[in-house]
Backbone as XML, in Angstrom:
<?xml version="1.0"?>
<chain id="A" units="angstrom">
  <residue number="1" name="LYS">
    <atom name="N" x="128.942" y="179.274" z="-230.232"/>
    <atom name="CA" x="127.651" y="178.764" z="-230.600"/>
    <atom name="C" x="126.715" y="179.951" z="-230.843"/>
  </residue>
  <residue number="2" name="LEU">
    <atom name="N" x="125.951" y="179.847" z="-231.925"/>
    <atom name="CA" x="125.060" y="180.838" z="-232.273"/>
    <atom name="C" x="123.676" y="180.630" z="-231.714"/>
  </residue>
  <residue number="3" name="GLU">
    <atom name="N" x="123.069" y="181.660" z="-231.185"/>
    <atom name="CA" x="121.702" y="181.518" z="-230.605"/>
    <atom name="C" x="120.710" y="181.120" z="-231.706"/>
  </residue>
  <residue number="4" name="GLY">
    <atom name="N" x="119.906" y="180.161" z="-231.367"/>
    <atom name="CA" x="118.845" y="179.642" z="-232.231"/>
    <atom name="C" x="119.327" y="178.542" z="-233.229"/>
  </residue>
  <residue number="5" name="LEU">
    <atom name="N" x="120.588" y="178.318" z="-233.291"/>
    <atom name="CA" x="121.190" y="177.259" z="-234.141"/>
    <atom name="C" x="121.058" y="175.970" z="-233.480"/>
  </residue>
  <residue number="6" name="LYS">
    <atom name="N" x="120.288" y="175.043" z="-234.014"/>
    <atom name="CA" x="120.060" y="173.768" z="-233.300"/>
    <atom name="C" x="121.091" y="172.669" z="-233.756"/>
  </residue>
  <residue number="7" name="THR">
    <atom name="N" x="121.478" y="172.712" z="-234.986"/>
    <atom name="CA" x="122.357" y="171.658" z="-235.495"/>
    <atom name="C" x="123.587" y="172.279" z="-236.212"/>
  </residue>
  <residue number="8" name="ILE">
    <atom name="N" x="124.718" y="171.731" z="-235.840"/>
    <atom name="CA" x="125.941" y="172.076" z="-236.574"/>
    <atom name="C" x="126.487" y="170.736" z="-236.990"/>
  </residue>
  <residue number="9" name="ALA">
    <atom name="N" x="126.526" y="170.537" z="-238.282"/>
    <atom name="CA" x="126.875" y="169.192" z="-238.816"/>
    <atom name="C" x="128.071" y="169.335" z="-239.854"/>
  </residue>
  <residue number="10" name="VAL">
    <atom name="N" x="128.757" y="168.171" z="-240.030"/>
    <atom name="CA" x="129.828" y="168.124" z="-241.017"/>
    <atom name="C" x="129.704" y="166.831" z="-241.797"/>
  </residue>
  <residue number="11" name="THR">
    <atom name="N" x="130.169" y="166.844" z="-242.996"/>
    <atom name="CA" x="130.196" y="165.626" z="-243.832"/>
    <atom name="C" x="131.666" y="165.346" z="-244.081"/>
  </residue>
  <residue number="12" name="THR">
    <atom name="N" x="132.080" y="164.097" z="-243.814"/>
    <atom name="CA" x="133.553" y="163.752" z="-243.892"/>
    <atom name="C" x="133.692" y="162.319" z="-244.325"/>
  </residue>
  <residue number="13" name="ASN">
    <atom name="N" x="134.895" y="162.013" z="-244.857"/>
    <atom name="CA" x="135.237" y="160.596" z="-245.223"/>
    <atom name="C" x="135.887" y="159.935" z="-243.954"/>
  </residue>
  <residue number="14" name="GLY">
    <atom name="N" x="136.103" y="160.774" z="-242.920"/>
    <atom name="CA" x="136.584" y="160.192" z="-241.639"/>
    <atom name="C" x="138.129" y="160.139" z="-241.551"/>
  </residue>
  <residue number="15" name="ILE">
    <atom name="N" x="138.807" y="160.536" z="-242.541"/>
    <atom name="CA" x="140.304" y="160.405" z="-242.547"/>
    <atom name="C" x="140.875" y="161.189" z="-241.341"/>
  </residue>
  <residue number="16" name="ASN">
    <atom name="N" x="140.468" y="162.348" z="-241.103"/>
    <atom name="CA" x="141.045" y="163.174" z="-239.995"/>
    <atom name="C" x="140.108" y="163.311" z="-238.846"/>
  </residue>
  <residue number="17" name="LEU">
    <atom name="N" x="139.036" y="162.502" z="-238.799"/>
    <atom name="CA" x="138.041" y="162.632" z="-237.755"/>
    <atom name="C" x="138.567" y="162.430" z="-236.322"/>
  </residue>
  <residue number="18" name="THR">
    <atom name="N" x="139.356" y="161.400" z="-236.168"/>
    <atom name="CA" x="139.855" y="161.151" z="-234.802"/>
    <atom name="C" x="140.674" y="162.329" z="-234.239"/>
  </residue>
  <residue number="19" name="ARG">
    <atom name="N" x="141.473" y="162.926" z="-235.114"/>
    <atom name="CA" x="142.298" y="164.078" z="-234.687"/>
    <atom name="C" x="141.474" y="165.358" z="-234.517"/>
  </residue>
  <residue number="20" name="LEU">
    <atom name="N" x="140.491" y="165.555" z="-235.313"/>
    <atom name="CA" x="139.769" y="166.808" z="-235.311"/>
    <atom name="C" x="138.453" y="166.827" z="-234.447"/>
  </residue>
  <residue number="21" name="LEU">
    <atom name="N" x="138.004" y="165.642" z="-234.127"/>
    <atom name="CA" x="136.723" y="165.577" z="-233.417"/>
    <atom name="C" x="136.636" y="166.348" z="-232.147"/>
  </residue>
  <residue number="22" name="PRO">
    <atom name="N" x="137.639" y="166.212" z="-231.239"/>
    <atom name="CA" x="137.475" y="167.033" z="-229.978"/>
    <atom name="C" x="137.342" y="168.485" z="-230.205"/>
  </residue>
  <residue number="23" name="ARG">
    <atom name="N" x="138.080" y="169.155" z="-231.146"/>
    <atom name="CA" x="137.913" y="170.535" z="-231.436"/>
    <atom name="C" x="136.579" y="170.869" z="-232.103"/>
  </residue>
  <residue number="24" name="LEU">
    <atom name="N" x="136.180" y="169.993" z="-232.966"/>
    <atom name="CA" x="134.840" y="170.227" z="-233.671"/>
    <atom name="C" x="133.706" y="170.166" z="-232.608"/>
  </residue>
  <residue number="25" name="LYS">
    <atom name="N" x="133.761" y="169.189" z="-231.719"/>
    <atom name="CA" x="132.764" y="169.102" z="-230.675"/>
    <atom name="C" x="132.748" y="170.322" z="-229.775"/>
  </residue>
  <residue number="26" name="GLU">
    <atom name="N" x="133.931" y="170.821" z="-229.461"/>
    <atom name="CA" x="134.101" y="172.005" z="-228.604"/>
    <atom name="C" x="133.512" y="173.275" z="-229.339"/>
  </residue>
  <residue number="27" name="ALA">
    <atom name="N" x="133.557" y="173.262" z="-230.671"/>
    <atom name="CA" x="133.006" y="174.409" z="-231.440"/>
    <atom name="C" x="131.505" y="174.216" z="-231.625"/>
  </residue>
  <residue number="28" name="GLY">
    <atom name="N" x="130.960" y="173.157" z="-231.144"/>
    <atom name="CA" x="129.478" y="172.971" z="-231.172"/>
    <atom name="C" x="128.924" y="171.906" z="-232.139"/>
  </residue>
  <residue number="29" name="LEU">
    <atom name="N" x="129.844" y="171.165" z="-232.762"/>
    <atom name="CA" x="129.392" y="170.113" z="-233.627"/>
    <atom name="C" x="128.477" y="169.103" z="-232.889"/>
  </residue>
  <residue number="30" name="ASN">
    <atom name="N" x="127.325" y="168.821" z="-233.437"/>
    <atom name="CA" x="126.459" y="167.818" z="-232.756"/>
    <atom name="C" x="125.871" y="166.833" z="-233.732"/>
  </residue>
  <residue number="31" name="ALA">
    <atom name="N" x="126.311" y="166.848" z="-234.997"/>
    <atom name="CA" x="125.872" y="165.889" z="-235.991"/>
    <atom name="C" x="126.927" y="165.632" z="-237.046"/>
  </residue>
  <residue number="32" name="ILE">
    <atom name="N" x="127.021" y="164.409" z="-237.563"/>
    <atom name="CA" x="128.022" y="164.110" z="-238.510"/>
    <atom name="C" x="127.533" y="163.125" z="-239.568"/>
  </residue>
  <residue number="33" name="ASN">
    <atom name="N" x="127.886" y="163.384" z="-240.804"/>
    <atom name="CA" x="127.647" y="162.395" z="-241.892"/>
    <atom name="C" x="128.936" y="161.876" z="-242.352"/>
  </residue>
  <residue number="34" name="ILE">
    <atom name="N" x="129.077" y="160.564" z="-242.350"/>
    <atom name="CA" x="130.362" y="159.956" z="-242.789"/>
    <atom name="C" x="130.091" y="159.340" z="-244.169"/>
  </residue>
  <residue number="35" name="SER">
    <atom name="N" x="130.871" y="159.718" z="-245.146"/>
    <atom name="CA" x="130.788" y="159.157" z="-246.479"/>
    <atom name="C" x="131.661" y="157.895" z="-246.449"/>
  </residue>
  <residue number="36" name="LEU">
    <atom name="N" x="130.983" y="156.756" z="-246.476"/>
    <atom name="CA" x="131.712" y="155.500" z="-246.369"/>
    <atom name="C" x="131.085" y="154.521" z="-247.384"/>
  </residue>
  <residue number="37" name="ASP">
    <atom name="N" x="131.802" y="154.379" z="-248.487"/>
    <atom name="CA" x="131.255" y="153.534" z="-249.648"/>
    <atom name="C" x="131.711" y="152.067" z="-249.562"/>
  </residue>
  <residue number="38" name="THR">
    <atom name="N" x="132.583" y="151.742" z="-248.665"/>
    <atom name="CA" x="133.099" y="150.371" z="-248.561"/>
    <atom name="C" x="133.619" y="150.154" z="-247.131"/>
  </residue>
  <residue number="39" name="LEU">
    <atom name="N" x="133.516" y="148.933" z="-246.704"/>
    <atom name="CA" x="134.127" y="148.501" z="-245.475"/>
    <atom name="C" x="135.495" y="147.799" z="-245.623"/>
  </residue>
  <residue number="40" name="VAL">
    <atom name="N" x="135.884" y="147.695" z="-246.922"/>
    <atom name="CA" x="137.151" y="147.038" z="-247.249"/>
    <atom name="C" x="138.255" y="148.110" z="-247.289"/>
  </residue>
  <residue number="41" name="PRO">
    <atom name="N" x="139.254" y="147.977" z="-246.418"/>
    <atom name="CA" x="140.260" y="149.081" z="-246.317"/>
    <atom name="C" x="141.007" y="149.386" z="-247.658"/>
  </residue>
  <residue number="42" name="ALA">
    <atom name="N" x="141.305" y="148.413" z="-248.487"/>
    <atom name="CA" x="141.939" y="148.703" z="-249.761"/>
    <atom name="C" x="141.021" y="149.469" z="-250.683"/>
  </residue>
  <residue number="43" name="LYS">
    <atom name="N" x="139.760" y="149.103" z="-250.710"/>
    <atom name="CA" x="138.815" y="149.889" z="-251.510"/>
    <atom name="C" x="138.649" y="151.334" z="-251.022"/>
  </residue>
  <residue number="44" name="PHE">
    <atom name="N" x="138.568" y="151.490" z="-249.702"/>
    <atom name="CA" x="138.487" y="152.798" z="-249.133"/>
    <atom name="C" x="139.631" y="153.670" z="-249.503"/>
  </residue>
  <residue number="45" name="GLU">
    <atom name="N" x="140.865" y="153.101" z="-249.367"/>
    <atom name="CA" x="142.040" y="153.865" z="-249.694"/>
    <atom name="C" x="142.067" y="154.251" z="-251.171"/>
  </residue>
  <residue number="46" name="PHE">
    <atom name="N" x="141.535" y="153.311" z="-251.989"/>
    <atom name="CA" x="141.486" y="153.662" z="-253.452"/>
    <atom name="C" x="140.559" y="154.874" z="-253.692"/>
  </residue>
  <residue number="47" name="ILE">
    <atom name="N" x="139.380" y="154.874" z="-252.994"/>
    <atom name="CA" x="138.425" y="155.991" z="-253.181"/>
    <atom name="C" x="138.936" y="157.304" z="-252.678"/>
  </residue>
  <residue number="48" name="VAL">
    <atom name="N" x="139.528" y="157.333" z="-251.442"/>
    <atom name="CA" x="140.008" y="158.594" z="-250.870"/>
    <atom name="C" x="141.425" y="158.926" z="-251.201"/>
  </residue>
  <residue number="49" name="ARG">
    <atom name="N" x="142.096" y="158.048" z="-251.851"/>
    <atom name="CA" x="143.542" y="158.234" z="-252.254"/>
    <atom name="C" x="144.473" y="158.559" z="-251.084"/>
  </residue>
  <residue number="50" name="ARG">
    <atom name="N" x="144.192" y="157.908" z="-249.967"/>
    <atom name="CA" x="145.031" y="158.011" z="-248.779"/>
    <atom name="C" x="145.042" y="156.731" z="-247.971"/>
  </residue>
  <residue number="51" name="LYS">
    <atom name="N" x="146.129" y="156.516" z="-247.282"/>
    <atom name="CA" x="146.265" y="155.316" z="-246.465"/>
    <atom name="C" x="145.413" y="155.415" z="-245.219"/>
  </residue>
  <residue number="52" name="GLY">
    <atom name="N" x="144.803" y="154.318" z="-244.781"/>
    <atom name="CA" x="144.083" y="154.220" z="-243.471"/>
    <atom name="C" x="142.709" y="154.803" z="-243.533"/>
  </residue>
  <residue number="53" name="THR">
    <atom name="N" x="141.873" y="154.260" z="-242.645"/>
    <atom name="CA" x="140.493" y="154.754" z="-242.643"/>
    <atom name="C" x="140.211" y="155.635" z="-241.433"/>
  </residue>
  <residue number="54" name="ASN">
    <atom name="N" x="140.848" y="155.339" z="-240.296"/>
    <atom name="CA" x="140.627" y="156.077" z="-239.084"/>
    <atom name="C" x="139.179" y="156.087" z="-238.661"/>
  </residue>
  <residue number="55" name="LEU">
    <atom name="N" x="138.408" y="155.114" z="-239.040"/>
    <atom name="CA" x="136.947" y="155.042" z="-238.755"/>
    <atom name="C" x="136.645" y="154.146" z="-237.578"/>
  </residue>
  <residue number="56" name="SER">
    <atom name="N" x="137.669" y="153.604" z="-236.952"/>
    <atom name="CA" x="137.442" y="152.703" z="-235.842"/>
    <atom name="C" x="137.271" y="153.472" z="-234.525"/>
  </residue>
  <residue number="57" name="SER">
    <atom name="N" x="137.484" y="154.756" z="-234.585"/>
    <atom name="CA" x="137.375" y="155.524" z="-233.351"/>
    <atom name="C" x="135.974" y="155.491" z="-232.740"/>
  </residue>
  <residue number="58" name="LYS">
    <atom name="N" x="135.892" y="155.143" z="-231.433"/>
    <atom name="CA" x="134.613" y="155.049" z="-230.799"/>
    <atom name="C" x="134.143" y="156.464" z="-230.303"/>
  </residue>
  <residue number="59" name="ALA">
    <atom name="N" x="135.059" y="157.503" z="-230.442"/>
    <atom name="CA" x="134.713" y="158.849" z="-230.097"/>
    <atom name="C" x="133.502" y="159.352" z="-230.857"/>
  </residue>
  <residue number="60" name="THR">
    <atom name="N" x="133.299" y="158.843" z="-232.097"/>
    <atom name="CA" x="132.228" y="159.393" z="-232.873"/>
    <atom name="C" x="130.832" y="158.943" z="-232.314"/>
  </residue>
  <residue number="61" name="VAL">
    <atom name="N" x="130.774" y="157.928" z="-231.455"/>
    <atom name="CA" x="129.475" y="157.421" z="-230.979"/>
    <atom name="C" x="128.910" y="158.460" z="-230.020"/>
  </residue>
  <residue number="62" name="CYS">
    <atom name="N" x="129.748" y="159.303" z="-229.442"/>
    <atom name="CA" x="129.198" y="160.213" z="-228.410"/>
    <atom name="C" x="128.600" y="161.428" z="-228.975"/>
  </residue>
  <residue number="63" name="LEU">
    <atom name="N" x="128.434" y="161.589" z="-230.331"/>
    <atom name="CA" x="127.763" y="162.766" z="-230.954"/>
    <atom name="C" x="126.260" y="162.532" z="-230.839"/>
  </residue>
  <residue number="64" name="LEU">
    <atom name="N" x="125.569" y="163.664" z="-230.926"/>
    <atom name="CA" x="124.141" y="163.648" z="-230.815"/>
    <atom name="C" x="123.531" y="162.792" z="-231.963"/>
  </residue>
  <residue number="65" name="TYR">
    <atom name="N" x="123.978" y="162.995" z="-233.185"/>
    <atom name="CA" x="123.426" y="162.293" z="-234.297"/>
    <atom name="C" x="124.518" y="161.997" z="-235.327"/>
  </residue>
  <residue number="66" name="MET">
    <atom name="N" x="124.511" y="160.711" z="-235.786"/>
    <atom name="CA" x="125.504" y="160.301" z="-236.730"/>
    <atom name="C" x="124.857" y="159.471" z="-237.809"/>
  </residue>
  <residue number="67" name="GLN">
    <atom name="N" x="125.278" y="159.698" z="-239.044"/>
    <atom name="CA" x="124.691" y="158.960" z="-240.167"/>
    <atom name="C" x="125.842" y="158.577" z="-241.111"/>
  </residue>
  <residue number="68" name="VAL">
    <atom name="N" x="125.697" y="157.429" z="-241.713"/>
    <atom name="CA" x="126.653" y="156.954" z="-242.708"/>
    <atom name="C" x="125.956" y="156.951" z="-244.093"/>
  </residue>
  <residue number="69" name="ASN">
    <atom name="N" x="126.600" y="157.570" z="-245.072"/>
    <atom name="CA" x="126.076" y="157.575" z="-246.467"/>
    <atom name="C" x="126.913" y="156.599" z="-247.212"/>
  </residue>
  <residue number="70" name="CYS">
    <atom name="N" x="126.323" y="155.691" z="-247.969"/>
    <atom name="CA" x="127.082" y="154.717" z="-248.755"/>
    <atom name="C" x="126.492" y="154.759" z="-250.184"/>
  </residue>
  <residue number="71" name="VAL">
    <atom name="N" x="127.343" y="155.068" z="-251.153"/>
    <atom name="CA" x="127.004" y="155.016" z="-252.533"/>
    <atom name="C" x="127.307" y="153.615" z="-253.004"/>
  </residue>
  <residue number="72" name="VAL">
    <atom name="N" x="126.230" y="152.940" z="-253.448"/>
    <atom name="CA" x="126.386" y="151.579" z="-253.908"/>
    <atom name="C" x="126.693" y="151.592" z="-255.450"/>
  </residue>
  <residue number="73" name="MET">
    <atom name="N" x="127.760" y="150.922" z="-255.811"/>
    <atom name="CA" x="128.215" y="150.935" z="-257.216"/>
    <atom name="C" x="128.365" y="149.544" z="-257.719"/>
  </residue>
  <residue number="74" name="ARG">
    <atom name="N" x="127.731" y="149.190" z="-258.823"/>
    <atom name="CA" x="127.817" y="147.861" z="-259.415"/>
    <atom name="C" x="129.265" y="147.570" z="-259.754"/>
  </residue>
  <residue number="75" name="GLY">
    <atom name="N" x="129.682" y="146.346" z="-259.391"/>
    <atom name="CA" x="131.047" y="145.929" z="-259.677"/>
    <atom name="C" x="132.085" y="146.412" z="-258.712"/>
  </residue>
  <residue number="76" name="PHE">
    <atom name="N" x="131.681" y="147.232" z="-257.757"/>
    <atom name="CA" x="132.627" y="147.753" z="-256.776"/>
    <atom name="C" x="132.269" y="147.386" z="-255.374"/>
  </residue>
  <residue number="77" name="ASN">
    <atom name="N" x="131.050" y="147.642" z="-254.906"/>
    <atom name="CA" x="130.727" y="147.423" z="-253.510"/>
    <atom name="C" x="129.250" y="146.881" z="-253.301"/>
  </residue>
  <residue number="78" name="GLU">
    <atom name="N" x="128.560" y="146.532" z="-254.361"/>
    <atom name="CA" x="127.207" y="145.992" z="-254.144"/>
    <atom name="C" x="127.196" y="144.746" z="-253.343"/>
  </residue>
  <residue number="79" name="ASP">
    <atom name="N" x="128.307" y="144.042" z="-253.310"/>
    <atom name="CA" x="128.360" y="142.807" z="-252.416"/>
    <atom name="C" x="128.528" y="143.150" z="-250.939"/>
  </residue>
  <residue number="80" name="GLU">
    <atom name="N" x="128.641" y="144.421" z="-250.585"/>
    <atom name="CA" x="128.830" y="144.792" z="-249.242"/>
    <atom name="C" x="127.587" y="145.348" z="-248.533"/>
  </residue>
  <residue number="81" name="VAL">
    <atom name="N" x="126.405" y="145.375" z="-249.188"/>
    <atom name="CA" x="125.243" y="146.013" z="-248.582"/>
    <atom name="C" x="124.870" y="145.297" z="-247.295"/>
  </residue>
  <residue number="82" name="LEU">
    <atom name="N" x="124.849" y="143.982" z="-247.264"/>
    <atom name="CA" x="124.501" y="143.296" z="-246.017"/>
    <atom name="C" x="125.569" y="143.483" z="-244.974"/>
  </residue>
  <residue number="83" name="ASP">
    <atom name="N" x="126.852" y="143.614" z="-245.387"/>
    <atom name="CA" x="127.930" y="143.922" z="-244.434"/>
    <atom name="C" x="127.677" y="145.236" z="-243.705"/>
  </residue>
  <residue number="84" name="PHE">
    <atom name="N" x="127.209" y="146.237" z="-244.513"/>
    <atom name="CA" x="126.882" y="147.584" z="-243.915"/>
    <atom name="C" x="125.740" y="147.458" z="-242.913"/>
  </residue>
  <residue number="85" name="VAL">
    <atom name="N" x="124.713" y="146.691" z="-243.254"/>
    <atom name="CA" x="123.612" y="146.465" z="-242.385"/>
    <atom name="C" x="124.101" y="145.826" z="-241.063"/>
  </residue>
  <residue number="86" name="ASP">
    <atom name="N" x="124.922" y="144.829" z="-241.214"/>
    <atom name="CA" x="125.489" y="144.131" z="-240.004"/>
    <atom name="C" x="126.413" y="145.082" z="-239.162"/>
  </residue>
  <residue number="87" name="PHE">
    <atom name="N" x="127.216" y="145.844" z="-239.874"/>
    <atom name="CA" x="128.092" y="146.767" z="-239.243"/>
    <atom name="C" x="127.386" y="147.780" z="-238.380"/>
  </residue>
  <residue number="88" name="THR">
    <atom name="N" x="126.264" y="148.310" z="-238.842"/>
    <atom name="CA" x="125.563" y="149.358" z="-238.253"/>
    <atom name="C" x="124.365" y="148.980" z="-237.363"/>
  </residue>
  <residue number="89" name="LYS">
    <atom name="N" x="124.010" y="147.705" z="-237.359"/>
    <atom name="CA" x="122.732" y="147.300" z="-236.689"/>
    <atom name="C" x="122.762" y="147.601" z="-235.186"/>
  </residue>
  <residue number="90" name="ASP">
    <atom name="N" x="123.864" y="147.522" z="-234.530"/>
    <atom name="CA" x="123.922" y="147.759" z="-233.059"/>
    <atom name="C" x="124.521" y="149.086" z="-232.716"/>
  </residue>
  <residue number="91" name="LEU">
    <atom name="N" x="124.704" y="150.004" z="-233.687"/>
    <atom name="CA" x="125.284" y="151.355" z="-233.434"/>
    <atom name="C" x="124.178" y="152.370" z="-233.410"/>
  </residue>
  <residue number="92" name="PRO">
    <atom name="N" x="124.397" y="153.471" z="-232.704"/>
    <atom name="CA" x="123.368" y="154.511" z="-232.650"/>
    <atom name="C" x="123.566" y="155.490" z="-233.887"/>
  </residue>
  <residue number="93" name="LEU">
    <atom name="N" x="123.375" y="154.922" z="-235.072"/>
    <atom name="CA" x="123.459" y="155.706" z="-236.280"/>
    <atom name="C" x="122.488" y="155.214" z="-237.355"/>
  </residue>
  <residue number="94" name="ASP">
    <atom name="N" x="122.343" y="155.995" z="-238.361"/>
    <atom name="CA" x="121.552" y="155.621" z="-239.493"/>
    <atom name="C" x="122.481" y="155.388" z="-240.670"/>
  </residue>
  <residue number="95" name="VAL">
    <atom name="N" x="122.203" y="154.411" z="-241.467"/>
    <atom name="CA" x="122.995" y="154.180" z="-242.750"/>
    <atom name="C" x="121.994" y="154.392" z="-243.914"/>
  </residue>
  <residue number="96" name="ARG">
    <atom name="N" x="122.502" y="155.192" z="-244.876"/>
    <atom name="CA" x="121.667" y="155.485" z="-246.025"/>
    <atom name="C" x="122.461" y="154.969" z="-247.241"/>
  </residue>
  <residue number="97" name="PHE">
    <atom name="N" x="121.720" y="154.279" z="-248.119"/>
    <atom name="CA" x="122.295" y="153.779" z="-249.402"/>
    <atom name="C" x="121.828" y="154.835" z="-250.422"/>
  </residue>
  <residue number="98" name="ILE">
    <atom name="N" x="122.798" y="155.512" z="-251.026"/>
    <atom name="CA" x="122.406" y="156.567" z="-251.950"/>
    <atom name="C" x="122.867" y="156.277" z="-253.358"/>
  </residue>
  <residue number="99" name="GLU">
    <atom name="N" x="122.285" y="156.932" z="-254.354"/>
    <atom name="CA" x="122.663" y="156.758" z="-255.707"/>
    <atom name="C" x="123.896" y="157.357" z="-256.142"/>
  </residue>
  <residue number="100" name="TYR">
    <atom name="N" x="124.619" y="156.609" z="-257.048"/>
    <atom name="CA" x="125.877" y="157.125" z="-257.625"/>
    <atom name="C" x="125.552" y="158.265" z="-258.540"/>
  </residue>
  <residue number="101" name="MET">
    <atom name="N" x="126.238" y="159.400" z="-258.424"/>
    <atom name="CA" x="126.043" y="160.535" z="-259.299"/>
    <atom name="C" x="127.387" y="160.795" z="-259.946"/>
  </residue>
  <residue number="102" name="PRO">
    <atom name="N" x="127.495" y="160.287" z="-261.243"/>
    <atom name="CA" x="128.770" y="160.490" z="-261.913"/>
    <atom name="C" x="129.078" y="161.920" z="-262.178"/>
  </residue>
  <residue number="103" name="PHE">
    <atom name="N" x="130.251" y="162.291" z="-261.840"/>
    <atom name="CA" x="130.662" y="163.682" z="-261.884"/>
    <atom name="C" x="132.170" y="163.773" z="-262.110"/>
  </residue>
  <residue number="104" name="ASP">
    <atom name="N" x="132.587" y="164.472" z="-263.103"/>
    <atom name="CA" x="134.051" y="164.535" z="-263.447"/>
    <atom name="C" x="134.415" y="166.033" z="-263.389"/>
  </residue>
  <residue number="105" name="GLY">
    <atom name="N" x="134.973" y="166.488" z="-262.314"/>
    <atom name="CA" x="135.245" y="167.908" z="-262.201"/>
    <atom name="C" x="134.032" y="168.754" z="-262.116"/>
  </residue>
  <residue number="106" name="LYS">
    <atom name="N" x="133.774" y="169.580" z="-263.106"/>
    <atom name="CA" x="132.565" y="170.436" z="-263.127"/>
    <atom name="C" x="131.583" y="169.977" z="-264.137"/>
  </residue>
  <residue number="107" name="TYR">
    <atom name="N" x="131.809" y="168.859" z="-264.788"/>
    <atom name="CA" x="130.836" y="168.326" z="-265.755"/>
    <atom name="C" x="130.312" y="166.951" z="-265.407"/>
  </residue>
  <residue number="108" name="CYS">
    <atom name="N" x="129.058" y="166.769" z="-265.492"/>
    <atom name="CA" x="128.511" y="165.392" z="-265.262"/>
    <atom name="C" x="128.871" y="164.488" z="-266.394"/>
  </residue>
  <residue number="109" name="CYS">
    <atom name="N" x="129.098" y="163.242" z="-266.080"/>
    <atom name="CA" x="129.502" y="162.269" z="-267.067"/>
    <atom name="C" x="128.251" y="161.720" z="-267.745"/>
  </residue>
  <residue number="110" name="PHE">
    <atom name="N" x="127.674" y="162.463" z="-268.714"/>
    <atom name="CA" x="126.463" y="162.027" z="-269.359"/>
    <atom name="C" x="126.533" y="160.728" z="-270.101"/>
  </residue>
  <residue number="111" name="GLU">
    <atom name="N" x="127.711" y="160.462" z="-270.704"/>
    <atom name="CA" x="127.841" y="159.207" z="-271.437"/>
    <atom name="C" x="127.718" y="157.987" z="-270.554"/>
  </residue>
  <residue number="112" name="PHE">
    <atom name="N" x="128.109" y="158.115" z="-269.231"/>
    <atom name="CA" x="127.900" y="157.068" z="-268.330"/>
    <atom name="C" x="126.403" y="156.789" z="-268.109"/>
  </residue>
  <residue number="113" name="LEU">
    <atom name="N" x="125.652" y="157.890" z="-267.885"/>
    <atom name="CA" x="124.183" y="157.794" z="-267.612"/>
    <atom name="C" x="123.494" y="157.150" z="-268.813"/>
  </residue>
  <residue number="114" name="PHE">
    <atom name="N" x="123.791" y="157.589" z="-270.022"/>
    <atom name="CA" x="123.028" y="157.215" z="-271.213"/>
    <atom name="C" x="123.376" y="155.821" z="-271.680"/>
  </residue>
  <residue number="115" name="ASN">
    <atom name="N" x="124.597" y="155.337" z="-271.311"/>
    <atom name="CA" x="125.063" y="153.980" z="-271.694"/>
    <atom name="C" x="124.784" y="152.923" z="-270.684"/>
  </residue>
  <residue number="116" name="ARG">
    <atom name="N" x="124.029" y="153.196" z="-269.587"/>
    <atom name="CA" x="123.810" y="152.291" z="-268.538"/>
    <atom name="C" x="122.853" y="151.229" z="-269.023"/>
  </residue>
  <residue number="117" name="SER">
    <atom name="N" x="123.111" y="149.961" z="-268.597"/>
    <atom name="CA" x="122.199" y="148.901" z="-268.974"/>
    <atom name="C" x="121.239" y="148.546" z="-267.860"/>
  </residue>
</chain>
C-alpha cells in the first residue's frame, strides 16, 4: 500500500473475480467497477466471449465501494433496465446506465453514429 493513496480500484467484467478477489484485496483493492451489460447469462457470454458469469459471488459485497456499469443498447438489453434496478436495489452498490460508445479496434464506428435514428 502506498502512503496517501486512498482508493485502489479495478474495472472488470467479473469473469475471474471470484478467483482473484482475495489476492486483490490483500494488495489493497478497496473499490471495484463491474461492467455488466446484461443479467441474461447467454447474452453475457456473447459479450465477453467466455462461458459463465462468476458474478454470483457474495465476496464482492465486502469491498468498500462497488459499482456496476451497464451500457444500454437498443435491441439488446433495453428491456432489462428495470431488472437491473430490482437486482441492485438491496445491495450496497451503485448502478450506472451509461451510453454506448461504438468502437472497432482503434477507430470509432462513425457510420453507426451518423446513421442513428
